[in-house]
Short mmCIF file of C-alpha atoms in Angstrom, two decimals:
data_model
loop_
_atom_site.label_atom_id
_atom_site.label_comp_id
_atom_site.label_asym_id
_atom_site.label_seq_id
_atom_site.Cartn_x
_atom_site.Cartn_y
_atom_site.Cartn_z
CA MET A 1 0.33 0.08 0.14
CA ILE A 2 3.16 3.00 1.03
CA GLN A 3 4.95 1.78 -2.59
CA GLU A 4 0.90 2.26 -4.02
CA VAL A 5 0.88 6.22 -1.62
CA LEU A 6 5.75 6.80 -3.10
CA GLN A 7 4.44 6.25 -6.73
CA ARG A 8 1.28 7.93 -6.62
CA ILE A 9 3.55 11.17 -5.31
CA VAL A 10 6.60 10.62 -7.63
CA ASP A 11 4.49 11.01 -11.04
CA SER A 12 2.78 13.87 -8.80
CA LEU A 13 5.96 15.30 -8.76
CA THR A 14 7.11 14.80 -12.08
CA SER A 15 3.67 16.02 -13.98
CA LEU A 16 3.22 19.24 -11.42
CA ALA A 17 8.11 20.13 -12.41
CA SER A 18 6.57 19.84 -15.93
CA ARG A 19 3.67 22.54 -16.19
CA ILE A 20 6.14 24.86 -13.78
CA ASP A 21 8.74 24.98 -16.24
CA SER A 22 5.60 25.07 -19.49
CA ILE A 23 5.70 28.37 -16.84
CA GLU A 24 9.11 29.82 -16.18
CA THR A 25 9.64 29.07 -20.11
CA ARG A 26 6.68 31.87 -20.85
CA ILE A 27 8.39 34.06 -18.03
CA GLN A 28 11.19 33.82 -19.32
CA SER A 29 10.30 34.58 -22.95
CA GLU A 30 8.43 37.82 -21.19
CA LYS A 31 11.89 39.10 -20.82
CA ILE A 32 13.11 41.08 -24.85
CA ARG A 33 16.86 40.57 -24.43
CA TRP A 34 17.99 43.25 -26.89
CA THR A 35 20.84 43.11 -29.20
CA GLU A 36 23.38 46.26 -30.68
CA GLN A 37 24.26 47.47 -34.02
CA ILE A 38 26.13 49.81 -35.37
CA VAL A 39 24.53 50.84 -39.12
CA SER A 40 27.74 49.43 -42.04
CA GLY A 41 26.52 51.08 -45.28
CA GLY A 42 23.02 51.27 -44.62
CA GLU A 43 22.86 47.71 -44.18
CA ILE A 44 22.60 46.15 -40.12
CA THR A 45 22.10 41.84 -40.00
CA ALA A 46 19.60 39.54 -38.43
CA SER A 47 21.66 37.89 -35.60
CA SER A 48 18.90 38.93 -32.84
CA LYS A 49 15.27 38.54 -32.64
CA ALA A 50 15.39 42.35 -30.90
CA ILE A 51 18.55 45.40 -32.59
CA ARG A 52 19.45 48.29 -31.59
CA ILE A 53 20.54 49.88 -34.03
CA LYS A 54 23.16 52.83 -33.53
CA PRO A 55 24.01 54.45 -36.60
CA GLU A 56 27.15 54.34 -38.37
CA THR A 57 28.26 58.92 -37.24
CA GLY A 58 26.28 61.35 -36.22
CA VAL A 59 22.86 61.18 -34.69
CA SER A 60 21.40 59.59 -37.75
CA ASP A 61 21.06 57.51 -40.44
CA ASP A 62 18.86 55.10 -43.00
CA VAL A 63 18.75 51.09 -42.70
CA ASP A 64 17.88 49.83 -47.00
CA THR A 65 19.05 45.92 -45.73
CA ILE A 66 19.08 43.54 -43.53
CA SER A 67 20.91 40.41 -44.25
CA ASN A 68 21.08 37.17 -42.71
CA GLY A 69 17.06 36.87 -42.89
CA TYR A 70 15.84 33.24 -43.24
CA ASP A 71 12.06 32.26 -44.27
CA GLY A 72 8.91 33.74 -40.70
CA MET A 73 12.04 34.96 -39.23
CA VAL A 74 11.00 37.95 -37.08
CA ILE A 75 12.98 40.19 -35.50
CA THR A 76 11.58 44.05 -33.13
CA LEU A 77 13.62 47.09 -34.12
CA SER A 78 14.40 50.24 -32.60
CA ILE A 79 16.78 52.67 -31.93
CA LYS A 80 20.01 52.96 -28.73
CA ASP A 81 20.91 56.39 -27.73
CA SER A 82 17.91 58.84 -26.91
CA GLY A 83 19.05 61.36 -30.13
CA ASP A 84 19.16 59.00 -32.80
CA THR A 85 17.85 58.69 -35.45
CA ILE A 86 17.32 55.96 -37.64
CA THR A 87 14.89 55.53 -41.75
CA LEU A 88 14.35 52.21 -42.55
CA LYS A 89 14.26 52.33 -46.49
CA ASP A 90 11.41 51.97 -48.20
CA GLY A 91 12.15 49.88 -51.45
CA THR A 92 15.59 50.45 -51.92
CA GLY A 93 16.84 48.08 -49.88
CA ASN A 94 14.87 44.57 -48.69
CA LEU A 95 12.54 46.26 -46.68
CA GLN A 96 9.29 46.77 -49.07
CA LEU A 97 7.36 48.81 -45.65
CA GLY A 98 4.80 50.59 -47.81
CA SER A 99 6.25 53.30 -46.69
CA ASP A 100 9.38 54.77 -45.02
CA VAL A 101 8.96 54.37 -41.80
CA LEU A 102 11.06 56.53 -39.24
CA LEU A 103 13.15 55.55 -35.56
CA SER A 104 13.02 59.11 -33.57
CA ASP A 105 12.88 57.30 -30.17
CA ILE A 106 13.78 54.21 -27.63
CA HIS A 107 10.42 53.47 -27.43
CA ILE A 108 9.27 53.31 -30.76
CA VAL A 109 9.60 49.89 -32.35
CA GLN A 110 9.21 47.71 -34.91
CA SER A 111 8.39 44.40 -35.98
CA LEU A 112 9.39 43.03 -38.92
CA VAL A 113 9.02 39.65 -41.28
CA TYR A 114 12.03 37.91 -43.99
CA ARG A 115 9.31 36.58 -46.70
CA THR A 116 11.83 34.11 -48.92
CA SER A 117 8.95 34.50 -51.62
CA ASP A 118 9.57 37.72 -52.21
CA THR A 119 13.52 37.93 -50.79
CA SER A 120 12.41 40.88 -48.51
CA TRP A 121 10.90 42.23 -44.78
CA MET A 122 8.18 42.91 -44.01
CA PRO A 123 5.56 45.09 -40.57
CA TYR A 124 5.03 42.35 -38.64
CA ASP A 125 2.00 42.49 -36.60
CA GLY A 126 1.72 38.85 -35.78
CA ALA A 127 -0.65 36.58 -38.48
CA ALA A 128 1.32 34.54 -41.27
CA GLY A 129 0.89 37.60 -43.98
CA GLY A 130 2.82 40.52 -42.35
CA GLY A 131 1.18 43.72 -42.16
CA LYS A 132 0.62 46.21 -39.30
CA PRO A 133 4.14 46.70 -36.71
CA TYR A 134 3.50 46.17 -33.04
CA ALA A 135 3.55 49.34 -32.28
CA THR A 136 4.10 51.93 -29.58
CA PHE A 137 2.85 54.80 -27.65
CA VAL A 138 3.77 56.76 -24.74
CA VAL A 139 1.24 57.57 -22.59
CA ALA A 140 2.46 61.04 -19.95
CA ALA A 141 0.10 61.91 -17.03
CA SER A 142 -0.95 66.10 -16.02
CA ASN A 143 1.91 66.36 -14.18
CA SER A 144 4.82 64.03 -16.12
CA ILE A 145 8.45 65.79 -16.26
CA ALA A 146 9.00 67.65 -20.17
CA PRO A 147 11.19 66.67 -21.91
CA ASP A 148 9.59 63.55 -21.86
CA ALA A 149 5.78 64.31 -21.68
CA ALA A 150 6.17 66.58 -24.36
CA ASN A 151 6.63 63.89 -27.42
CA ALA A 152 3.96 61.37 -25.69
CA ASP A 153 1.36 60.71 -28.01
CA TYR A 154 -1.58 60.98 -25.27
CA VAL A 155 -1.13 63.54 -21.85
CA CYS A 156 -3.34 62.66 -19.42
CA ASP A 157 -5.76 65.66 -17.49
CA GLY A 158 -5.52 64.88 -14.40
CA THR A 159 -9.14 63.69 -14.24
CA ASN A 160 -10.30 60.90 -16.23
CA ASP A 161 -6.86 60.21 -17.35
CA GLU A 162 -8.26 55.73 -17.95
CA ALA A 163 -9.65 57.99 -21.32
CA GLU A 164 -6.62 58.44 -22.68
CA ILE A 165 -5.15 55.26 -21.26
CA ASN A 166 -7.94 53.37 -22.61
CA ALA A 167 -7.14 55.12 -26.06
CA ALA A 168 -4.08 54.32 -26.45
CA LEU A 169 -4.62 50.73 -26.04
CA THR A 170 -7.48 51.12 -28.19
CA ALA A 171 -4.39 52.41 -30.75
CA LEU A 172 -2.86 49.01 -30.28
CA GLY A 173 -5.94 47.54 -32.20
CA SER A 174 -5.99 43.04 -32.38
CA VAL A 175 -2.56 43.21 -33.35
CA GLY A 176 -1.35 44.57 -29.41
CA GLY A 177 2.25 46.11 -29.07
CA LYS A 178 2.73 48.28 -25.71
CA VAL A 179 1.00 51.33 -23.52
CA LEU A 180 4.28 53.52 -21.74
CA LEU A 181 3.21 54.86 -19.08
CA LEU A 182 5.50 58.11 -18.20
CA GLU A 183 6.72 58.71 -14.77
CA GLY A 184 3.42 60.62 -13.05
CA SER A 185 -0.08 60.54 -11.57
CA TYR A 186 -2.72 59.54 -13.85
CA ASN A 187 -6.26 60.09 -11.29
CA ILE A 188 -8.89 56.97 -12.13
CA ASN A 189 -12.29 57.26 -12.18
CA SER A 190 -13.50 53.75 -14.03
CA SER A 191 -11.87 51.11 -15.99
CA ILE A 192 -8.13 50.74 -17.42
CA GLN A 193 -9.85 48.21 -20.10
CA MET A 194 -6.57 46.11 -21.61
CA VAL A 195 -6.64 44.46 -25.01
CA GLY A 196 -5.11 41.08 -26.16
CA ASN A 197 -1.97 41.07 -27.37
CA SER A 198 -1.08 44.38 -25.02
CA THR A 199 1.20 45.12 -22.61
CA LEU A 200 0.94 48.69 -19.77
CA ASP A 201 4.38 49.13 -18.75
CA GLY A 202 4.98 51.85 -16.04
CA GLN A 203 8.03 53.08 -14.75
CA GLY A 204 8.01 51.57 -11.68
CA ASP A 205 6.55 53.75 -8.41
CA GLY A 206 6.86 56.92 -9.53
CA THR A 207 3.77 55.57 -12.27
CA ILE A 208 0.68 55.85 -9.52
CA LEU A 209 -2.80 54.41 -10.90
CA LEU A 210 -4.87 56.41 -7.86
CA PRO A 211 -8.70 55.49 -8.20
CA THR A 212 -11.69 59.01 -7.50
CA SER A 213 -14.15 56.12 -6.80
CA GLY A 214 -15.58 53.61 -5.43
CA GLY A 215 -17.00 50.80 -6.65
CA ILE A 216 -14.19 50.65 -10.19
CA ASP A 217 -12.62 47.79 -11.60
CA MET A 218 -8.79 49.39 -12.27
CA LEU A 219 -7.78 47.04 -14.59
CA LEU A 220 -9.12 44.60 -16.89
CA MET A 221 -7.24 42.11 -18.70
CA ASP A 222 -7.64 40.33 -20.90
CA ASN A 223 -6.59 37.20 -22.93
CA ASN A 224 -2.60 37.41 -24.08
CA CYS A 225 -1.72 40.69 -21.61
CA LYS A 226 1.18 42.29 -19.19
CA VAL A 227 0.90 45.06 -17.18
CA SER A 228 4.25 45.71 -15.22
CA ASN A 229 5.36 48.45 -12.67
CA ILE A 230 3.46 50.34 -11.94
CA GLN A 231 2.56 51.53 -7.46
CA ILE A 232 -1.69 51.37 -7.36
CA ASP A 233 -2.61 53.42 -4.64
CA GLY A 234 -5.94 53.02 -3.41
CA ASN A 235 -6.16 56.22 -1.73
CA GLY A 236 -8.56 55.00 0.53
CA VAL A 237 -11.13 54.35 -1.65
CA GLU A 238 -13.01 50.49 -1.95
CA PHE A 239 -12.35 49.36 -5.46
CA TYR A 240 -10.73 46.60 -6.87
CA PRO A 241 -7.57 46.82 -8.49
CA ILE A 242 -6.70 44.09 -11.12
CA LYS A 243 -9.24 41.51 -12.07
CA ILE A 244 -8.79 39.17 -14.46
CA MET A 245 -12.01 36.76 -15.19
CA SER A 246 -11.96 34.27 -17.94
CA LYS A 247 -9.15 35.03 -19.34
CA SER A 248 -5.42 33.16 -20.32
CA LYS A 249 -1.51 33.41 -20.45
CA SER A 250 -2.16 37.37 -18.51
CA ILE A 251 0.53 38.17 -16.19
CA VAL A 252 0.45 40.82 -13.23
CA ASN A 253 4.36 42.32 -12.99
CA ASN A 254 5.54 43.90 -10.14
CA ILE A 255 3.10 45.73 -8.91
CA TYR A 256 3.36 47.68 -5.71
CA TYR A 257 0.00 48.66 -3.96
CA HIS A 258 -1.17 50.03 -0.64
CA ASN A 259 -4.89 50.71 0.91
CA GLU A 260 -4.39 51.29 4.34
CA SER A 261 -8.51 50.67 3.95
CA GLY A 262 -9.56 48.63 1.18
CA ASN A 263 -11.21 45.44 1.58
CA ASN A 264 -11.08 44.51 -1.82
CA ASN A 265 -8.47 42.24 -3.38
CA PHE A 266 -4.99 43.05 -4.89
CA ILE A 267 -6.09 40.87 -7.11
CA TYR A 268 -9.65 39.11 -7.92
CA VAL A 269 -9.67 36.17 -10.52
CA THR A 270 -11.94 33.34 -11.66
CA THR A 271 -11.77 30.99 -14.18
CA SER A 272 -8.62 31.50 -15.76
CA ARG A 273 -5.76 29.42 -16.61
CA GLU A 274 -1.74 30.23 -17.64
CA ILE A 275 -2.23 33.58 -15.49
CA ILE A 276 1.61 34.41 -13.60
CA ILE A 277 1.32 37.32 -11.26
CA ASP A 278 4.97 37.70 -10.54
CA LYS A 279 7.50 40.25 -8.02
CA CYS A 280 4.53 42.52 -6.73
CA ARG A 281 4.67 43.83 -3.13
CA VAL A 282 1.20 44.58 -1.31
CA ASP A 283 0.99 46.74 2.02
CA GLU A 284 -2.26 46.79 3.54
CA GLY A 285 -5.32 45.91 2.57
CA VAL A 286 -6.35 42.32 0.58
CA GLY A 287 -4.00 39.67 -1.65
CA ILE A 288 -4.72 37.74 -4.21
CA TYR A 289 -7.62 35.85 -4.75
CA VAL A 290 -8.33 32.67 -6.95
CA PHE A 291 -11.05 31.01 -7.56
CA ASP A 292 -11.12 27.80 -10.00
CA SER A 293 -9.10 28.52 -12.04
CA ASN A 294 -5.96 26.86 -13.83
CA MET A 295 -2.58 26.47 -13.81
CA VAL A 296 -1.80 29.20 -12.40
CA ARG A 297 1.28 30.91 -10.62
CA VAL A 298 2.37 33.47 -8.44
CA SER A 299 5.85 33.65 -7.54
CA GLY A 300 8.05 36.91 -5.71
CA CYS A 301 6.09 38.45 -3.92
CA ILE A 302 5.86 40.41 -0.94
CA PHE A 303 2.59 40.56 1.26
CA ASP A 304 2.96 42.92 4.38
CA THR A 305 0.23 43.79 6.38
CA VAL A 306 -2.36 42.65 4.30
CA GLY A 307 -5.47 40.24 5.71
CA ASP A 308 -5.76 37.12 3.64
CA ALA A 309 -2.44 37.29 1.34
CA ILE A 310 -3.11 34.87 -1.10
CA GLU A 311 -6.00 32.52 -0.94
CA PHE A 312 -6.61 30.02 -4.22
CA ASP A 313 -9.63 28.48 -4.50
CA ASP A 314 -11.00 24.78 -6.39
CA CYS A 315 -7.36 25.47 -8.25
CA VAL A 316 -5.88 23.12 -10.45
CA ASN A 317 -1.75 22.79 -10.63
CA SER A 318 -1.51 26.20 -9.61
CA SER A 319 1.43 26.77 -7.84
CA ILE A 320 2.49 29.90 -4.74
CA VAL A 321 6.50 29.47 -4.57
CA ASN A 322 8.89 32.11 -2.93
CA ASN A 323 6.54 34.80 -1.67
CA HIS A 324 7.53 36.68 1.48
CA PHE A 325 4.79 37.75 4.16
CA PHE A 326 5.22 39.76 7.98
CA SER A 327 1.91 40.09 10.29
CA CYS A 328 -0.46 39.03 7.38
CA ASN A 329 -3.44 37.55 8.93
CA ASP A 330 -3.43 34.05 6.25
CA ASP A 331 -0.52 33.54 4.36
CA ILE A 332 -1.71 30.85 2.48
CA LEU A 333 -5.52 29.51 2.11
CA LEU A 334 -5.06 26.15 -0.09
CA ASP A 335 -8.97 24.63 0.05
CA GLY A 336 -10.84 22.58 -2.48
CA SER A 337 -7.32 22.36 -4.65
CA SER A 338 -4.99 19.69 -6.38
CA GLY A 339 -2.41 19.41 -7.79
CA CYS A 340 -1.41 22.29 -6.35
CA VAL A 341 2.39 23.20 -4.99
CA ILE A 342 3.04 25.58 -1.29
CA ASP A 343 7.02 25.80 -1.64
CA SER A 344 9.81 28.06 0.03
CA ASN A 345 6.89 30.68 1.06
CA VAL A 346 8.64 32.57 3.78
CA SER A 347 6.71 34.47 7.38
CA GLU A 348 8.15 35.80 9.74
CA SER A 349 7.51 38.85 12.29
CA LEU A 350 8.21 42.51 10.74
CA ASN A 351 9.09 42.96 15.32
CA ASP A 352 11.49 42.21 17.77
CA ILE A 353 9.90 40.60 20.49
CA ASN A 354 9.74 43.41 23.32
CA PRO A 355 11.81 41.58 25.71
CA ASP A 356 10.96 44.36 28.97
CA ALA A 357 7.05 44.03 27.68
CA PRO A 358 5.53 44.44 31.32
CA ASP A 359 2.48 41.22 30.98
CA PHE A 360 1.04 39.09 28.64
CA GLU A 361 -2.00 41.27 28.57
CA ASN A 362 0.34 43.54 27.13
CA ILE A 363 -0.51 42.22 24.70
CA ASN A 364 1.26 44.59 21.78
CA PRO A 365 4.74 42.99 21.71
CA TYR A 366 2.83 39.37 21.71
CA LEU A 367 1.35 39.20 18.57
CA PRO A 368 1.96 37.07 16.08
CA SER A 369 3.45 36.69 13.18
CA SER A 370 0.45 35.79 10.26
CA GLY A 371 -1.68 32.85 10.13
CA GLY A 372 0.04 30.61 9.00
CA ILE A 373 -0.63 27.91 5.97
CA TYR A 374 -4.41 26.06 5.23
CA VAL A 375 -4.94 23.37 3.05
CA GLY A 376 -8.24 21.87 3.18
CA ARG A 377 -11.27 22.29 4.60
CA SER A 378 -12.06 22.56 8.46
CA ASN A 379 -15.40 21.42 8.42
CA GLY A 380 -15.44 17.97 9.09
CA LEU A 381 -15.10 16.38 5.82
CA GLY A 382 -13.62 13.24 4.91
CA PRO A 383 -9.78 12.98 2.44
CA GLY A 384 -9.95 14.45 -0.34
CA THR A 385 -12.57 16.64 0.02
CA GLY A 386 -10.15 19.20 0.21
CA GLY A 387 -7.64 18.59 -1.96
CA SER A 388 -5.72 16.25 -3.52
CA GLY A 389 -2.12 15.68 -4.76
CA ASN A 390 -1.24 18.85 -3.42
CA ILE A 391 3.13 19.86 -2.65
CA ILE A 392 3.55 21.48 0.55
CA THR A 393 7.45 21.92 0.74
CA ASN A 394 10.70 23.63 2.56
CA ASN A 395 8.42 26.44 3.59
CA LYS A 396 9.05 27.87 6.44
CA LEU A 397 7.48 30.03 8.79
CA LYS A 398 8.17 31.98 12.78
CA ASN A 399 5.02 32.55 15.15
CA ALA A 400 3.14 32.14 12.82
CA MET A 401 -0.39 32.23 14.26
CA ASP A 402 -1.85 28.46 13.30
CA GLY A 403 1.23 27.12 11.84
CA LEU A 404 0.73 24.40 8.53
CA ILE A 405 -2.68 23.25 9.06
CA VAL A 406 -3.33 21.14 6.26
CA GLU A 407 -6.88 18.71 6.16
CA SER A 408 -9.18 16.45 4.24
CA GLN A 409 -5.87 15.44 1.80
CA LEU A 410 -5.63 12.92 -0.60
CA TYR A 411 -1.83 12.05 -2.03
CA SER A 412 -0.55 15.31 -0.91
CA VAL A 413 3.34 15.73 0.50
CA VAL A 414 4.05 17.89 3.36
CA SER A 415 7.88 17.61 3.27
CA GLY A 416 11.17 19.74 4.65
CA ASN A 417 9.06 22.93 5.73
CA THR A 418 10.10 24.96 9.04
CA LEU A 419 8.42 25.94 11.90
CA VAL A 420 9.73 27.58 14.41
CA GLY A 421 7.31 29.03 17.97
CA GLU A 422 8.73 31.61 20.08
CA THR A 423 7.96 29.39 24.13
CA SER A 424 7.93 32.94 25.58
CA ARG A 425 4.31 34.46 23.96
CA TRP A 426 0.70 33.68 22.50
CA ALA A 427 2.75 32.02 18.86
CA MET A 428 1.51 28.94 17.34
CA ASP A 429 -0.53 26.69 19.42
CA VAL A 430 0.26 23.97 17.04
CA GLY A 431 3.11 23.33 14.39
CA LEU A 432 1.75 21.10 11.68
CA ASP A 433 -0.91 19.85 11.73
CA LEU A 434 -2.48 17.10 9.51
CA THR A 435 -6.55 16.18 10.34
CA ARG A 436 -8.81 13.91 7.77
CA CYS A 437 -6.04 13.10 5.57
CA SER A 438 -5.10 9.57 4.01
CA PHE A 439 -2.42 8.25 1.80
CA CYS A 440 -0.50 10.69 2.41
CA ILE A 441 3.21 11.78 3.25
CA CYS A 442 4.61 13.82 6.13
CA SER A 443 8.32 13.55 6.25
CA GLY A 444 11.07 15.79 6.90
CA ASN A 445 9.73 18.30 8.99
CA THR A 446 11.47 20.61 11.80
CA VAL A 447 8.69 22.04 14.28
CA SER A 448 9.97 23.85 17.83
CA ASP A 449 9.62 26.33 20.35
CA ILE A 450 5.92 25.65 20.24
CA TRP A 451 3.82 27.74 23.03
CA GLY A 452 0.84 25.22 22.83
CA GLY A 453 3.52 21.83 23.25
CA ASN A 454 2.29 20.48 20.07
CA GLY A 455 4.68 20.12 17.36
CA ILE A 456 2.54 17.29 15.29
CA LEU A 457 -1.04 16.80 16.28
CA LEU A 458 -2.24 13.60 13.72
CA ILE A 459 -6.66 13.04 13.65
CA ASP A 460 -7.69 10.88 12.16
CA VAL A 461 -4.80 9.66 9.65
CA GLU A 462 -5.08 6.59 7.70
CA GLU A 463 -2.62 4.90 5.38
CA SER A 464 0.17 7.51 5.26
CA VAL A 465 3.99 7.77 5.55
CA ILE A 466 4.81 10.22 8.65
CA SER A 467 9.43 9.93 9.25
CA ASN A 468 12.36 11.66 9.97
CA ASN A 469 10.70 15.15 11.34
CA VAL A 470 12.23 16.59 14.03
CA ILE A 471 10.43 18.04 16.75
CA ALA A 472 12.78 20.08 19.42
CA GLY A 473 12.07 22.59 22.80
#
């Protein structure tokens, strides 16, 4: 029987590793790796997929020929330095563009595809036959700093700034492209509607979206789109910053969200697949909620004093990896989900213990760092009702309220987790709690200094492997 359990776990791990690798590949593919070339006699070489061009002499030059192309090859061109100008010449060499194309800003790019039948390069739109170029539009806030603002395609006036942002996204068309938001504050009164194959990219924390009315869905994601490098200041308003509903292949990257008074989720995901949420920061408010979705990954995020930081309900083949939690209500909740991975997350307190606290009734110095990690259901239902084939491994929890609770699981693995309490204060009544679990493995976990004295608690656990765990203190 144990061999059967182990084999099913191995098969589950192998399948999950493959799925995680495919998501990692998508993350890497989103990063354009630019190379640089100097024009030589009006010619450059198609030596990579993204090329920044520098004039042969001076600050301007023409390119009429691109060598070394093969059928179907796609390249993206831009200038290397601000102040330079490169003109892609139509019909002079092997470029068939319809008209000359001017590259005069580092944010302007032109994608081309090579066709052997025509021995020429043509504008590329992602379709087999070519068409419109990949576009980049620049949007400036009302308080963006010149001279960048002067060169923007759209300039906001500080009122209903979503209008200019939506206009830029709409101008991309079905081909897609990028809308670049310059540094500044954008006042948002209704939804920003992403379009397929598009990227909305800010300049980091200096690009700030501010809701000016309650109840709005600020960013509505579409299929195959990305939003990145933006700060969302909740401004004390109740609203949903980002929603992903019935979409696929969307990415949220490097978003900083804070809202002291907010009770709605930072990111709300439902009935979606292949979603990546990466390297975001959440201060206060409520974190990420995912429901009935497949292949969702939350990784590298930081949650500071957040309500429920990450919650997955009824999800499959998803992962919560390498996130950091400080003093949250609940760190991770995974309920009714199967084939999911919770790996290498860290939960700890922001505040040192105050050794001079007068007594236990002075509660503030004794507050635990976070709620902990919860996997499964606590409603008394049997094994499998809370999920199956989940892997909870290599997580580190210090002074979490409830430690690691795993309930109503079937064929799940709990391994290599480190749970550290503090015996002198109210924290971690139980280090590791397994309840109503069958055909599971609990191995190689370390539990120490548990205030309540229960290192590992087993209730109604059947046909499972419990081995090589360490309990100390």
